[in-house]
XYZ file of C-alpha atoms in Angstrom:
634
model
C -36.909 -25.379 -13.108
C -33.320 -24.535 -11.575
C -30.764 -24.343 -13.958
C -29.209 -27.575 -14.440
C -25.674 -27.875 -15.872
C -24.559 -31.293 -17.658
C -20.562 -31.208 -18.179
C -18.546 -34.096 -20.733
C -15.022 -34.378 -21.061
C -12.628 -36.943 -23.046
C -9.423 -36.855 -23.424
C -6.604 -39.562 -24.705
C -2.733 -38.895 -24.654
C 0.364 -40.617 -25.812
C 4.127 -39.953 -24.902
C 7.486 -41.496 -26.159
C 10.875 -40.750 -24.293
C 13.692 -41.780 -26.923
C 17.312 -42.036 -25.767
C 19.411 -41.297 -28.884
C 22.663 -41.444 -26.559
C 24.770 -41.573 -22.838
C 23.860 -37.656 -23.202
C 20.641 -36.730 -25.682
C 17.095 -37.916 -25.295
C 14.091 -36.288 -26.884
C 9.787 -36.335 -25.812
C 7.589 -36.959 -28.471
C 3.852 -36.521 -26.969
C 0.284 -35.722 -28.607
C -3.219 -35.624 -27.427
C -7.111 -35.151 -28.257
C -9.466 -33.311 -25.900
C -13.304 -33.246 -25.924
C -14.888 -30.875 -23.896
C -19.127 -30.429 -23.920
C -21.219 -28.426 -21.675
C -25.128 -27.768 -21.924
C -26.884 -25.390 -19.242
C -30.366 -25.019 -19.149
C -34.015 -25.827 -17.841
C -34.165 -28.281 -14.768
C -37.278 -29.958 -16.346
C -36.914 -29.402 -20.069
C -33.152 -29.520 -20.461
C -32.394 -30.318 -24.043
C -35.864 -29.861 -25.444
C -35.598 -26.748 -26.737
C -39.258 -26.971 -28.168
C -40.535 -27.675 -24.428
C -39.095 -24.191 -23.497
C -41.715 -22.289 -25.547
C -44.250 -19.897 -24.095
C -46.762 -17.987 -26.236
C -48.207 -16.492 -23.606
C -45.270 -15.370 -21.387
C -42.901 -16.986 -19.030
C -44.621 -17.030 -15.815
C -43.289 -14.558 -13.406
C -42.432 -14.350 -9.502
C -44.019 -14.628 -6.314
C -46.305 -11.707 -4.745
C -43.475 -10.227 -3.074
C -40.646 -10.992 -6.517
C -38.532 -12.967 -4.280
C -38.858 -16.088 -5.299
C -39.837 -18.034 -8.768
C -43.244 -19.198 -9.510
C -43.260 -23.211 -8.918
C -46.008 -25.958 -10.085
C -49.554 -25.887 -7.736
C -51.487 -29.168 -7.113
C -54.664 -28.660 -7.129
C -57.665 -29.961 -5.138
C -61.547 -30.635 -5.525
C -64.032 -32.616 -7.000
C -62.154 -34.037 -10.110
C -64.335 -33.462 -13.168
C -62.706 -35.491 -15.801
C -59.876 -34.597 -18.026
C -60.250 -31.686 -20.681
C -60.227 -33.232 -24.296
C -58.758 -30.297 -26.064
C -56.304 -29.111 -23.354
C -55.536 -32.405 -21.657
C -55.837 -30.243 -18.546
C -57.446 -31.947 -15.434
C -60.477 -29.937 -14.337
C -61.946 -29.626 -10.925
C -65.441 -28.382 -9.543
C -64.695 -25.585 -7.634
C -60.778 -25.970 -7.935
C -58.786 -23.975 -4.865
C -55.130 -24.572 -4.381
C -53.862 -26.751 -1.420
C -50.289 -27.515 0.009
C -47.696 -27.822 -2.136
C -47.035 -31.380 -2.565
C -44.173 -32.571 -5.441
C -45.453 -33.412 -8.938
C -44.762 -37.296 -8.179
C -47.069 -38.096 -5.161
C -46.927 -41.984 -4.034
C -50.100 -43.269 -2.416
C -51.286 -46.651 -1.416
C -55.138 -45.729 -1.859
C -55.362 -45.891 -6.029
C -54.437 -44.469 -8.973
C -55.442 -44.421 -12.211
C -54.551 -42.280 -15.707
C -52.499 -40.074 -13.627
C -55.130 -39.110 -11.315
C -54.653 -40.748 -7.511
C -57.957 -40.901 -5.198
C -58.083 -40.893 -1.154
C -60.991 -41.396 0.654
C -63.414 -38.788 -1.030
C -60.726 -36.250 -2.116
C -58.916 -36.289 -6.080
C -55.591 -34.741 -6.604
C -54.048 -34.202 -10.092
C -51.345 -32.560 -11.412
C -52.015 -29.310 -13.484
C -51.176 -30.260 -17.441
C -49.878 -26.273 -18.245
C -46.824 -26.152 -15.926
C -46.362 -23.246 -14.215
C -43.447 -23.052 -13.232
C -41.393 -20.244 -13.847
C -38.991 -21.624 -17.295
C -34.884 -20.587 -16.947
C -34.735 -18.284 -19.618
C -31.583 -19.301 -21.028
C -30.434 -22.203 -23.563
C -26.858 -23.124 -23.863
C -24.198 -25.862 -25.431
C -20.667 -25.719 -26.173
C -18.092 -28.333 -27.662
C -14.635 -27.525 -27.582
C -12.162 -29.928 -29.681
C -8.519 -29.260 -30.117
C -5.297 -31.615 -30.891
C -2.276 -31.006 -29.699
C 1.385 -32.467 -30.537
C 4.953 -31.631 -28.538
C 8.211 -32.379 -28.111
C 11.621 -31.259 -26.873
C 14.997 -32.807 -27.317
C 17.513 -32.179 -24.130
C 21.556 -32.243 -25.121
C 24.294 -32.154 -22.290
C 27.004 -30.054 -24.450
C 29.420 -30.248 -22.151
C 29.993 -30.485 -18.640
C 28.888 -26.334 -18.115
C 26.305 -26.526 -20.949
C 22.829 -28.559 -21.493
C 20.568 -27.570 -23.988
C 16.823 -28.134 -24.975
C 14.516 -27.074 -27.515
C 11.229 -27.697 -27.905
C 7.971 -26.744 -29.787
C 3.767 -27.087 -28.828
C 1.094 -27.027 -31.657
C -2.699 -27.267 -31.114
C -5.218 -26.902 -33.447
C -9.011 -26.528 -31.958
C -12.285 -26.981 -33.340
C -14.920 -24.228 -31.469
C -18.597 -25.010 -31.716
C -21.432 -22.700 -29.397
C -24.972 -21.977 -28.866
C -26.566 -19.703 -26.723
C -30.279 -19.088 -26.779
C -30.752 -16.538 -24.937
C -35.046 -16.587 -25.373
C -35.811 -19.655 -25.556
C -39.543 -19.634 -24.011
C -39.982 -17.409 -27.366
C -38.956 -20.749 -29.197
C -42.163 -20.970 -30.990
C -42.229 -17.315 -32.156
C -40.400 -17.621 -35.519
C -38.596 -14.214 -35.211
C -36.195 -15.616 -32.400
C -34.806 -18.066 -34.468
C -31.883 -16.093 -35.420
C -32.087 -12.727 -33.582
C -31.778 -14.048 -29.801
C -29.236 -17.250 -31.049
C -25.565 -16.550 -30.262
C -24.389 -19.649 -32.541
C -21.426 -20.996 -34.295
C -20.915 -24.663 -35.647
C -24.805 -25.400 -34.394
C -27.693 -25.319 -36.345
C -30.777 -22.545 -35.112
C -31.885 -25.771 -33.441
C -28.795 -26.539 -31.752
C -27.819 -29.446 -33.953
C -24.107 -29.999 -34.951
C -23.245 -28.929 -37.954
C -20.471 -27.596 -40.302
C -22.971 -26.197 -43.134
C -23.215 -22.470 -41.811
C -21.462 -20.323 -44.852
C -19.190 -17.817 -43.312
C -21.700 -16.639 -41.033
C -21.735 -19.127 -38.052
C -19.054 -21.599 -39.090
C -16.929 -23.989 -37.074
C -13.909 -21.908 -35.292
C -10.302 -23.336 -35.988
C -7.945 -21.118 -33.760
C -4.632 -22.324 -33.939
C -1.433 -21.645 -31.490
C 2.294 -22.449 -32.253
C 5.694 -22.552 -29.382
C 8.836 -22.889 -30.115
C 11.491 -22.404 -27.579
C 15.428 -22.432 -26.926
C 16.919 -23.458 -23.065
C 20.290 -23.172 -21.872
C 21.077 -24.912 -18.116
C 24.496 -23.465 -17.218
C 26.526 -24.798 -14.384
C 29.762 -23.035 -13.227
C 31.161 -24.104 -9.756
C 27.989 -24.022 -7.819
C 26.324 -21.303 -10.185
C 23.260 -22.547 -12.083
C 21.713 -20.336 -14.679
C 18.683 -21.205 -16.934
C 18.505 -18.486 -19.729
C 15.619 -19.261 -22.577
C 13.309 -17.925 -24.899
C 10.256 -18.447 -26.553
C 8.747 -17.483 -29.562
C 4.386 -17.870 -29.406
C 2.380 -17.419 -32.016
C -1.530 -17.275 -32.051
C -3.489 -17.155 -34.767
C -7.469 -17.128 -34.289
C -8.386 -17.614 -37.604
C -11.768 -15.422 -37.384
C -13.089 -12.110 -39.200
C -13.770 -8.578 -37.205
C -15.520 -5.838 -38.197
C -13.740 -3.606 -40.373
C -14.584 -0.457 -39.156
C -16.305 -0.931 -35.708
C -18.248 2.931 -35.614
C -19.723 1.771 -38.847
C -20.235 -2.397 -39.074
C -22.715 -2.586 -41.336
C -21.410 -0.313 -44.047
C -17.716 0.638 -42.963
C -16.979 2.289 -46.036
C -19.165 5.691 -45.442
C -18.173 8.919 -44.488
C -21.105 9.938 -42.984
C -24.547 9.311 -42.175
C -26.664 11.832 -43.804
C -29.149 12.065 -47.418
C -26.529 11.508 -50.042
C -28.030 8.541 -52.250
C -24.239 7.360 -52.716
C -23.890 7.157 -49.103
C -25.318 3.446 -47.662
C -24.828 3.706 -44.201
C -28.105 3.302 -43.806
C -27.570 -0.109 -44.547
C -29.255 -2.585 -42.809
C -27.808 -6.106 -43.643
C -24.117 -7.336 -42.136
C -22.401 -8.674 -45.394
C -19.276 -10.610 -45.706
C -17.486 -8.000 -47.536
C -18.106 -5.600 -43.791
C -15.330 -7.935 -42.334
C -11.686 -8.708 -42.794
C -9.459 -11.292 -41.365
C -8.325 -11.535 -37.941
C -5.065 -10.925 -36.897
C -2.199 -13.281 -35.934
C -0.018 -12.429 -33.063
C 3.805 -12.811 -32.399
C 5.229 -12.798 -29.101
C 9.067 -13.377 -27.802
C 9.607 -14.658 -24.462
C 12.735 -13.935 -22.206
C 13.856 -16.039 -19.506
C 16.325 -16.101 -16.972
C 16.736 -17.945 -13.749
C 19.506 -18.089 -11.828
C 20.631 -20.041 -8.446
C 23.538 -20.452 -6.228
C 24.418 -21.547 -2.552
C 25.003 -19.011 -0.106
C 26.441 -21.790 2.444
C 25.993 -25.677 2.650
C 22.371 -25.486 3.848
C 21.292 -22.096 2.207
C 20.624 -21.412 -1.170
C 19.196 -18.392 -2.984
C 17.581 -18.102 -6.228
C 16.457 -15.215 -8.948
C 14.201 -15.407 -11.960
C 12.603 -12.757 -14.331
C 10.309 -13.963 -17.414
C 7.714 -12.089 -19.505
C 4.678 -14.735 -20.068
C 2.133 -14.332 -22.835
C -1.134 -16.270 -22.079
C -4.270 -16.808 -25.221
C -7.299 -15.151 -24.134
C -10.384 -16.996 -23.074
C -11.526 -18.597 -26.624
C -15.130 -17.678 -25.817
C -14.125 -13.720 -25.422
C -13.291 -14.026 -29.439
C -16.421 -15.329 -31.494
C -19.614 -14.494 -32.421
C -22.306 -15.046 -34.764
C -22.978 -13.275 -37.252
C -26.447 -13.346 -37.717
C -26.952 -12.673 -34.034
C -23.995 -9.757 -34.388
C -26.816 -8.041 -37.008
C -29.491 -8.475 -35.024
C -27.891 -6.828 -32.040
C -26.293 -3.979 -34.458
C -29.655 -2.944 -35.971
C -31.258 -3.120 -31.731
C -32.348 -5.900 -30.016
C -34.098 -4.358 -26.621
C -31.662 -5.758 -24.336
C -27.990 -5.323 -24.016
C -25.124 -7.757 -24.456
C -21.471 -8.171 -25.078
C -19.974 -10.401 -27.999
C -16.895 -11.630 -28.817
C -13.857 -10.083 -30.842
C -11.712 -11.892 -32.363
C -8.545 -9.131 -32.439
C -7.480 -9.342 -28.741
C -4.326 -9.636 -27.954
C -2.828 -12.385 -25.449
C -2.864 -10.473 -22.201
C 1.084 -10.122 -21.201
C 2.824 -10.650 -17.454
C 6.269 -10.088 -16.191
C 6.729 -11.693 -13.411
C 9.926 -11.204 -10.781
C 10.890 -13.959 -7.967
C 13.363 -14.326 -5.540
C 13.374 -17.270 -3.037
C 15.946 -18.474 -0.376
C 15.892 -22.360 1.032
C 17.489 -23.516 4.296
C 17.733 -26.493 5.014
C 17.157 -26.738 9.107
C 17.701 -30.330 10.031
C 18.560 -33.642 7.458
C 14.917 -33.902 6.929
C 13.167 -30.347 7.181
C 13.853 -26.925 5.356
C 12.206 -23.811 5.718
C 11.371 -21.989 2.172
C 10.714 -17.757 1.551
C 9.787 -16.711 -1.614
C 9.112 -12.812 -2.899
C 7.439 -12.485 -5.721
C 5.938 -9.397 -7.925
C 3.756 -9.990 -11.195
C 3.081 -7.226 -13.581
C -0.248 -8.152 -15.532
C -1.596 -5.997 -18.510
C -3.798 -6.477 -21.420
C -6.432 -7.953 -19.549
C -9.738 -8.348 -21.080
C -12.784 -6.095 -20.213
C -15.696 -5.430 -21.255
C -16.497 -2.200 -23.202
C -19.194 -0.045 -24.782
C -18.101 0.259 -28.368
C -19.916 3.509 -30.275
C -21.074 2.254 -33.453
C -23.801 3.643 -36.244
C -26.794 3.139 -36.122
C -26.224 1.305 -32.285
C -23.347 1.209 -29.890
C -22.623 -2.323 -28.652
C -21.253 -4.302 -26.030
C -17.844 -6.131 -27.035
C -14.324 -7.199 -25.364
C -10.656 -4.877 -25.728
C -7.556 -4.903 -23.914
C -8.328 -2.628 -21.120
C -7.522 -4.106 -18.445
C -4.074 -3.832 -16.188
C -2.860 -5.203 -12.223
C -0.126 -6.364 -10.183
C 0.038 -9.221 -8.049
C 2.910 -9.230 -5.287
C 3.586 -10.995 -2.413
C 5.645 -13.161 0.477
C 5.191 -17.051 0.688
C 7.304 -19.144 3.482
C 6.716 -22.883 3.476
C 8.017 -25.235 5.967
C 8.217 -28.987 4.612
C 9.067 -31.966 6.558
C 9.984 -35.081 4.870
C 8.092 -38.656 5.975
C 10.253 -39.252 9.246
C 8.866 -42.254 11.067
C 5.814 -42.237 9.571
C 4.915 -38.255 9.951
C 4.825 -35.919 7.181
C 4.008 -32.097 7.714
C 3.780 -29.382 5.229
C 3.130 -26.085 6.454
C 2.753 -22.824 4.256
C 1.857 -19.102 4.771
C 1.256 -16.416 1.978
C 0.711 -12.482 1.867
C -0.316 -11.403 -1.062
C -1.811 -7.881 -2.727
C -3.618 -8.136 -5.735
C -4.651 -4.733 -7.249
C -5.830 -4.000 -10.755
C -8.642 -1.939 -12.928
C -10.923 -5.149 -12.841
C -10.907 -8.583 -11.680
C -12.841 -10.423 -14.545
C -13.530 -9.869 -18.031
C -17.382 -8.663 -17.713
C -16.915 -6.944 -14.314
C -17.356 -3.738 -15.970
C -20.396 -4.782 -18.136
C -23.555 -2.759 -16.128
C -20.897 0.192 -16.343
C -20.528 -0.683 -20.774
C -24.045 -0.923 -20.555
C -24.883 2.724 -19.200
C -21.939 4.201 -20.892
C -20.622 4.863 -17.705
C -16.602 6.269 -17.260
C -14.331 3.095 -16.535
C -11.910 2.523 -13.365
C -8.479 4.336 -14.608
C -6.683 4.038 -10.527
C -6.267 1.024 -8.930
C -7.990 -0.929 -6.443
C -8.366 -4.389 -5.142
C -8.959 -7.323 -6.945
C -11.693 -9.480 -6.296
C -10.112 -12.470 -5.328
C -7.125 -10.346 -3.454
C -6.554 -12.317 -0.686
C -4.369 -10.649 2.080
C -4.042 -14.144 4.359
C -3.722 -17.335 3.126
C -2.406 -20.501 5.744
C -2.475 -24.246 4.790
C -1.300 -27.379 7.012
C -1.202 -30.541 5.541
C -0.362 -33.525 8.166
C -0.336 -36.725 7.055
C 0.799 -40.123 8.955
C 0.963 -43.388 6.729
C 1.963 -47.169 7.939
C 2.682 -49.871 5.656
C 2.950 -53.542 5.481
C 4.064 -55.126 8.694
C 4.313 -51.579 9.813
C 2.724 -49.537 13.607
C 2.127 -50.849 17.028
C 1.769 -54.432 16.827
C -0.861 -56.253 19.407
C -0.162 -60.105 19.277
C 0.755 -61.294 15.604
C -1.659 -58.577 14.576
C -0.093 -54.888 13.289
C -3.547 -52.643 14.082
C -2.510 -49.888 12.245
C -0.738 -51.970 8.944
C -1.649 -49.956 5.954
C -3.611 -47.373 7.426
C -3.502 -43.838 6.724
C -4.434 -40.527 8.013
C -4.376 -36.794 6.440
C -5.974 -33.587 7.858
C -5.565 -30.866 5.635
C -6.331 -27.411 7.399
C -6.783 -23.947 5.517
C -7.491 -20.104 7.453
C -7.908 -17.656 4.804
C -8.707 -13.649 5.606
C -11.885 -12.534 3.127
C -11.465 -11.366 -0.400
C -12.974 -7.628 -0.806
C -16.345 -5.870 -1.489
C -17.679 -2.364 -2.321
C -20.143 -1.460 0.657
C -23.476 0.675 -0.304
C -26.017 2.340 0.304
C -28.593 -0.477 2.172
C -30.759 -1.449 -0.930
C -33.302 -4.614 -1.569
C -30.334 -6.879 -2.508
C -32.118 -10.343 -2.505
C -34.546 -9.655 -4.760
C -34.312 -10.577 -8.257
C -35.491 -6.982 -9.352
C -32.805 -5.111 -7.603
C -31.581 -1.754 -8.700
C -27.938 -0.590 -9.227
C -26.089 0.098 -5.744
C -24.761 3.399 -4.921
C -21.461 2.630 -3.278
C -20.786 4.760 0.237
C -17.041 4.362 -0.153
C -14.204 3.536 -2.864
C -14.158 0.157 -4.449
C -13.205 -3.029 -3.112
C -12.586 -1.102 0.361
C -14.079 -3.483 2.688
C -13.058 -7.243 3.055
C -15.187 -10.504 4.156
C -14.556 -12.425 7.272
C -11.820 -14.841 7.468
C -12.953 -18.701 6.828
C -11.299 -21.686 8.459
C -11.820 -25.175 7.427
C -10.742 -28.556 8.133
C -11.127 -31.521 6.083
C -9.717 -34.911 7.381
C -9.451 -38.477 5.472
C -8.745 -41.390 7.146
C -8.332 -44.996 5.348
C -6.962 -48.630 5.373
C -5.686 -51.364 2.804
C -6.563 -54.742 3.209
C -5.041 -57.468 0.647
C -7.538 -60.118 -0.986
C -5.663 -61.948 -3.229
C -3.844 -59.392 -5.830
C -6.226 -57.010 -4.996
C -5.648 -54.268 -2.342
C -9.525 -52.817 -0.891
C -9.133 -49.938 0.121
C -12.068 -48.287 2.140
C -12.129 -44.395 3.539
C -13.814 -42.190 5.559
C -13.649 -38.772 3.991
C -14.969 -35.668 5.837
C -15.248 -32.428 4.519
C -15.538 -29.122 7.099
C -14.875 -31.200 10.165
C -15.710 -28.428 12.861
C -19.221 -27.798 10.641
C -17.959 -24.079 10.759
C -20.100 -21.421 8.966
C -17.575 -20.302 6.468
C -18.753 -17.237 4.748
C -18.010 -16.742 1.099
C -20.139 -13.558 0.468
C -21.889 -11.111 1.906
C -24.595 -8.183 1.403
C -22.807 -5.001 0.445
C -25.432 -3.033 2.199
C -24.421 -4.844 5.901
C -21.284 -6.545 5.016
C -22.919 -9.719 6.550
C -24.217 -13.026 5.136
C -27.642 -13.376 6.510
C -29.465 -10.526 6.656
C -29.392 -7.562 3.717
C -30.947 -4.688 5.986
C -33.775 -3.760 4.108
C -36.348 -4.976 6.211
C -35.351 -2.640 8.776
C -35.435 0.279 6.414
C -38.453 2.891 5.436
C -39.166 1.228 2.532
C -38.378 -2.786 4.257
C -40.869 -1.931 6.173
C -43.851 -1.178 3.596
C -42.564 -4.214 1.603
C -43.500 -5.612 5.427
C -46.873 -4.268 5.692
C -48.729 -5.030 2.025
C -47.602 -8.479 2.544
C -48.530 -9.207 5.895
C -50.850 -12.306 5.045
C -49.609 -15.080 3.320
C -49.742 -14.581 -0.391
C -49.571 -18.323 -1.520
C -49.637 -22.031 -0.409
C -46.316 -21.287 1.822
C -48.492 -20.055 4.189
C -45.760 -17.829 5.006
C -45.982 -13.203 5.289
C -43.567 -11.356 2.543
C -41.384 -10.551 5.951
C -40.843 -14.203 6.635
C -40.374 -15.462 2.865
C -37.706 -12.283 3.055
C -36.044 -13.815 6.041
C -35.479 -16.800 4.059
C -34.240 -15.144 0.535
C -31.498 -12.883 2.494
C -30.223 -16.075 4.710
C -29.554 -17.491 1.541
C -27.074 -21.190 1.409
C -25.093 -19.650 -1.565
C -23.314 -17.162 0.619
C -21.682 -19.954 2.508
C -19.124 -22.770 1.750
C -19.873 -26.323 2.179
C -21.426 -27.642 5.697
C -20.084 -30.783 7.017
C -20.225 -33.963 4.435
C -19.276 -37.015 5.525
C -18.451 -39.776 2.807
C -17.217 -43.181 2.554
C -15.694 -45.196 -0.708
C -13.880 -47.470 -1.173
C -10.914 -47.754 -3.449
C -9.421 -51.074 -5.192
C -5.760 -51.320 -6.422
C -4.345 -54.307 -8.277
């Protein structure tokens, strides 16, 4: 019953270059995108129906640390129940866990498998615990572009270009579906737009949950100028994006935004209780000009230096701007859990970004690259608590601000007798109000105060260093050993990465790895503390042989080399990976004591089941993986 993810994309695109003249050419491209994703239930996946349980989702373990999984059952077999279907037993106790599809060479027969005296069978009611969440998106869009490129002169080229895409937005989200069969649900606990309560595909839905169209629109204007050495690329662009949804019109009263007050005058319906077309108003469109300036010249024959400033407007995230409606009123009028939803009146968040980078050139074939570079980011998307009559809700704003800034130096070395090395460092800051557009959501939730200073990002990484060697030898090319050349179209590429740890909050030692965990009471400011550094290695090594007018190419890929433990998160409590603290705590240790005796099949004590929760695999990057493939060319 993990949650299993199933992920579809298509995609088709077609480009024409047109040369009109010695000195104009224009692009003509377009494309069509499919993208699909369902998440759900391990077993039941796409059976939404399966998901249903009258009589509760089944819970944890003893000690809440771990899901409740499916029992096999042993003892004299009694026949099969004719109104449940359930397999009953004479004096039924549970034994080891063995898998639901058990392979014997003794017998089997209508489901039930014999050995020696002893019947096993599978328990009909599955008790495993169901994932609690339903999910499917389809995201469409077609997109057409083109730019036409004019040398003007000999100082002067210029091109101009425009982008269009339409898209066609479709989502479901059940967020109860073991309540499937309870008829309530249907609508109430359904995030949905361009799906059916069912989940089916459809474009029927009124103006409550239809199909989203967004649209966005580019044109822009380039002019390369060369003077003497001097090369200067001045633009602008003009964006335009249009979401083509409805918002509330007056968010502190949705459902009747027209009242003054809330109190017993008859003519006053705030009281209202139904979400109505006429409570919404179209969404906004949003203009947005572009600068853009870049400028280069030589500082010697090896050295050059370059400059560029440009302000960059980006769409937000298209599933930060919808929502259904019905589910909107459902959550409006209190649903007994809190969520966010979708608004469709954000504004594209905005950077300005500065850069200036010198290249020298050491030798004929190396040259060593610096690059400084300071990006002003605001209009992020957060999370926020929006108060609202008669309940305050969960929704998305422009809150959000940071600045990214940095050093990079690169050192490249063209293919010289085979070799090729690319080396590159970076130091980088990344500081902001919040790193992600729901970080802030347990904080909208208790209608807590928001970050207003600055502190590091979440994926602020201090240290970054990548070396990418690569040695390649073609036909009739390498040490040769008789008429044979050992080494002819063989290839070889270790990539190597060090990277210092992005940063974490350390608190208070709490029970972390538990699925019931309360909030953490930080013991210093945010983001103060920072992971350890991971290094990895991943090398590829692989060889062309010709058959015929096919080339076969076969590879050994390895992944994590050095089978280093690279650590990717750790308990805030400990600031380590494998162990949370809390066993060694007051508290740790009478979790320790009522569950000194194994509570299940496991045959394992709440201490050592804890042991195994805290050391858990998802803290860590990949171990070593070692693959082969082969590739054909023709």
């Amino acid at each position: 019953h993990n949650q299993y993810y199933e992920d579809k994309n298509f995609g088709l695109v077609a480009k024409m270059t047109h040369t009109l003249d010695a000195k104009t050419f224009y692009n003509l491209s377009g494309g069509y995108h499919v993208t699909e994703r369902f998440s759900g239930d391990g077993i039941h996946r796409k059976n939404l129906w399966d998901y249903g349980r009258p009589e509760g989702n089944k819970g944890s373990d003893a000690e809440t640390l771990f899901r409740k999984w499916d029992d096999w059952f042993e003892g004299n077999f009694a026949g099969i129940d004719t109104l449940t279907g359930d397999s009953m037993f004479l004096e039924a106790t549970p034994t080891v866990r063995i898998l639901d599809t058990v392979v014997t060479d003794t017998g089997t027969t209508n489901g039930v498998y014999w050995e020696d005296t002893t019947y096993y069978a599978f328990i009909h009611d599955d008790e495993g615990q169901v994932y609690d969440d339903y999910l499917k998106r389809k995201s469409q869009y077609f997109g057409i572009k083109g730019d036409i490129t004019k040398e003007m002169n000999r100082e002067h080229t210029l091109k101009a270009g425009f982008e269009f895409n339409r898209h066609s937005l479709r989502y479901y989200n059940h967020l109860r579906p073991v309540n499937v069969d309870q008829g309530y649900t249907q609508y109430g606990h359904i995030n949905r737009y361009g799906y059916d309560a069912w989940g089916n595909e459809t474009d029927d839905e009124g103006w409550r949950n239809p199909v989203k169209h967004p649209i966005d629109f580019a044109v822009y204007l380039q002019d390369r100028i060369e003077l003497q050495g001097l090369i200067v690329t001045a633009g602008v662009r003009l964006d335009i994006f249009d979401y083509k949804g409805q918002r509330l019109r007056n968010p502190d009263l949705p459902l009747d935004p027209d009242s003054l007050a809330f109190d017993d005058d008859p003519d006053n319906n705030a009281g209202d209780q139904t979400l109505e077309e006429s409570d919404l108003e179209d969404s906004e469109a949003f203009t947005r000009i572009s600068p853009r300036l870049g400028i280069a010249f030589p500082v010697s024959d090896r050295t050059q230096m370059r400059v560029s400033y440009g302000k960059f407007f980006q769409r937000p995230n298209l599933e930060d701007l919808y929502v259904g409606y019905e589910f909107m009123q459902f959550q409006l009028l209190g649903s007994g859990y809190y969520t966010d939803w979708g608004n469709p009146n954000l504004e594209p968040p905005k950077t300005t970004a500065y850069e200036v980078g010198v290249t020298h050139q050491l030798a004929d074939n190396m040259a060593f690259d610096v690059n400084i570079f300071y990006r002003d980011v605001s209009g992020l998307i957060q999370t926020v608590d929006q108060p609202s009559t008669p309940n305050s809700f969960g929704t998305f704003r422009n809150q959000d601000y940071g600045t990214i800034k940095g050093l990079e130096f690169n050192l490249k070395m063209r293919r010289t007798r085979n070799i090729m090395l690319d080396l590159k460092y970076t130091l980088s800051y990344a500081t902001g109000t919040g790193s992600f557009n729901s970080e802030l959501r347990n904080v909208a939730w208790v209608k807590g105060e928001t970050p207003k200073q600055t502190a590091p990002l979440e994926f602020d990484q201090r240290h970054k260093l990548i070396g990418n060697f690569d040695i390649r030898f073609g036909k009739g090319d390498g040490p040769k050993v008789g008429d044979y050349y050992i080494l002819e179209n063989f290839g070889l590429n270790i990539l190597a990465q060090a990277s210092s740890g992005s940063p974490y909050t350390p608190s208070q030692v709490y029970n972390e790895p538990t699925t019931g965990s309360v909030s953490p009471i930080p013991i210093d400011v945010r983001n103060s503390q920072n992971r350890p550094w991971t290094i990895r290695i991943d090398m590829k090594m692989q060889r062309g042989f010709e058959v015929g007018n096919y080339e076969i190419g076969p590879y050994l890929w390895i992944k994590n080399l050095l089978d280093r433990d690279n650590v990717l998160n750790v308990w805030e409590g400990t600031g380590k990976a494998n162990t949370a603290g809390y066993l060694e705590t007051g508290a740790g240790q009478v979790f320790a004591d009522a569950f000194d005796e194994p509570s299940d099949n496991l045959g394992l004590t709440g201490e050592e089941k804890y042991r195994i929760a805290e050391n858990s695999p998802l803290n860590y990057d990949i171990p070593r993986q070692i693959m082969f493939g082969v590739r054909v060319s023709f």
